[in-house]
């Protein structure tokens, strides 16, 4: 179900993709690493709309919160 929750609308990155990146053998340690692995924060808005949510997901370890 997390693959149906879009976080970055510009690049169509889902919560599941971010969770998978955080669970990878070498997880991203900052927003730039997350940007390179998932393309989140790279769209037209440059992270204006999704930046806060991506940052919160990184801080919480990718765990879903509603």
mmCIF file of C-alpha atoms in Angstrom:
data_model
loop_
_atom_site.group_PDB
_atom_site.id
_atom_site.type_symbol
_atom_site.label_atom_id
_atom_site.label_comp_id
_atom_site.label_asym_id
_atom_site.label_seq_id
_atom_site.Cartn_x
_atom_site.Cartn_y
_atom_site.Cartn_z
ATOM 1 C CA UNK A 1 0.000 0.000 0.000
ATOM 2 C CA UNK A 2 2.915 2.395 0.497
ATOM 3 C CA UNK A 3 3.635 2.218 -3.226
ATOM 4 C CA UNK A 4 0.293 3.950 -3.802
ATOM 5 C CA UNK A 5 1.114 6.950 -1.589
ATOM 6 C CA UNK A 6 2.942 9.500 -3.694
ATOM 7 C CA UNK A 7 5.316 11.751 -1.777
ATOM 8 C CA UNK A 8 6.986 13.608 -4.660
ATOM 9 C CA UNK A 9 4.350 14.464 -7.246
ATOM 10 C CA UNK A 10 6.786 15.990 -9.746
ATOM 11 C CA UNK A 11 8.818 12.771 -10.076
ATOM 12 C CA UNK A 12 6.097 10.316 -8.915
ATOM 13 C CA UNK A 13 8.157 8.946 -6.029
ATOM 14 C CA UNK A 14 6.162 6.878 -3.554
ATOM 15 C CA UNK A 15 6.506 6.321 0.170
ATOM 16 C CA UNK A 16 7.422 2.682 -0.594
ATOM 17 C CA UNK A 17 10.352 3.703 -2.784
ATOM 18 C CA UNK A 18 11.686 5.955 -0.039
ATOM 19 C CA UNK A 19 11.252 3.167 2.528
ATOM 20 C CA UNK A 20 13.163 0.776 0.237
ATOM 21 C CA UNK A 21 15.995 3.276 -0.200
ATOM 22 C CA UNK A 22 16.265 3.658 3.585
ATOM 23 C CA UNK A 23 16.345 -0.131 4.020
ATOM 24 C CA UNK A 24 19.036 -0.673 1.376
ATOM 25 C CA UNK A 25 22.479 -2.066 2.367
ATOM 26 C CA UNK A 26 23.953 1.441 2.158
ATOM 27 C CA UNK A 27 21.122 3.830 3.085
ATOM 28 C CA UNK A 28 21.238 7.532 2.218
ATOM 29 C CA UNK A 29 22.558 9.613 5.100
ATOM 30 C CA UNK A 30 21.121 12.953 3.965
ATOM 31 C CA UNK A 31 18.577 14.494 1.604
ATOM 32 C CA UNK A 32 21.117 14.680 -1.222
ATOM 33 C CA UNK A 33 21.678 10.929 -1.012
ATOM 34 C CA UNK A 34 17.926 10.340 -1.055
ATOM 35 C CA UNK A 35 17.629 12.635 -4.074
ATOM 36 C CA UNK A 36 20.197 10.608 -6.003
ATOM 37 C CA UNK A 37 18.614 7.245 -5.172
ATOM 38 C CA UNK A 38 14.947 8.055 -5.755
ATOM 39 C CA UNK A 39 14.784 11.342 -7.750
ATOM 40 C CA UNK A 40 12.582 12.798 -4.989
ATOM 41 C CA UNK A 41 13.255 16.543 -4.628
ATOM 42 C CA UNK A 42 14.434 16.777 -8.264
ATOM 43 C CA UNK A 43 11.196 17.809 -9.967
ATOM 44 C CA UNK A 44 9.942 21.180 -11.094
ATOM 45 C CA UNK A 45 9.382 22.357 -7.531
ATOM 46 C CA UNK A 46 12.910 21.328 -6.456
ATOM 47 C CA UNK A 47 11.570 19.883 -3.199
ATOM 48 C CA UNK A 48 9.326 22.795 -2.225
ATOM 49 C CA UNK A 49 6.249 20.554 -1.875
ATOM 50 C CA UNK A 50 7.833 17.242 -0.870
ATOM 51 C CA UNK A 51 10.981 18.302 0.979
ATOM 52 C CA UNK A 52 9.452 18.399 4.457
ATOM 53 C CA UNK A 53 7.775 15.000 4.070
ATOM 54 C CA UNK A 54 10.910 13.359 2.662
ATOM 55 C CA UNK A 55 12.931 14.823 5.534
ATOM 56 C CA UNK A 56 10.403 13.517 8.082
ATOM 57 C CA UNK A 57 10.488 10.041 6.501
ATOM 58 C CA UNK A 58 14.279 10.027 6.705
ATOM 59 C CA UNK A 59 14.219 11.055 10.370
ATOM 60 C CA UNK A 60 11.616 8.409 11.254
ATOM 61 C CA UNK A 61 13.387 5.700 9.290
ATOM 62 C CA UNK A 62 10.680 5.440 6.634
ATOM 63 C CA UNK A 63 7.947 4.297 8.978
ATOM 64 C CA UNK A 64 4.484 5.303 7.864
ATOM 65 C CA UNK A 65 2.511 7.793 9.862
ATOM 66 C CA UNK A 66 -0.914 9.021 8.906
#
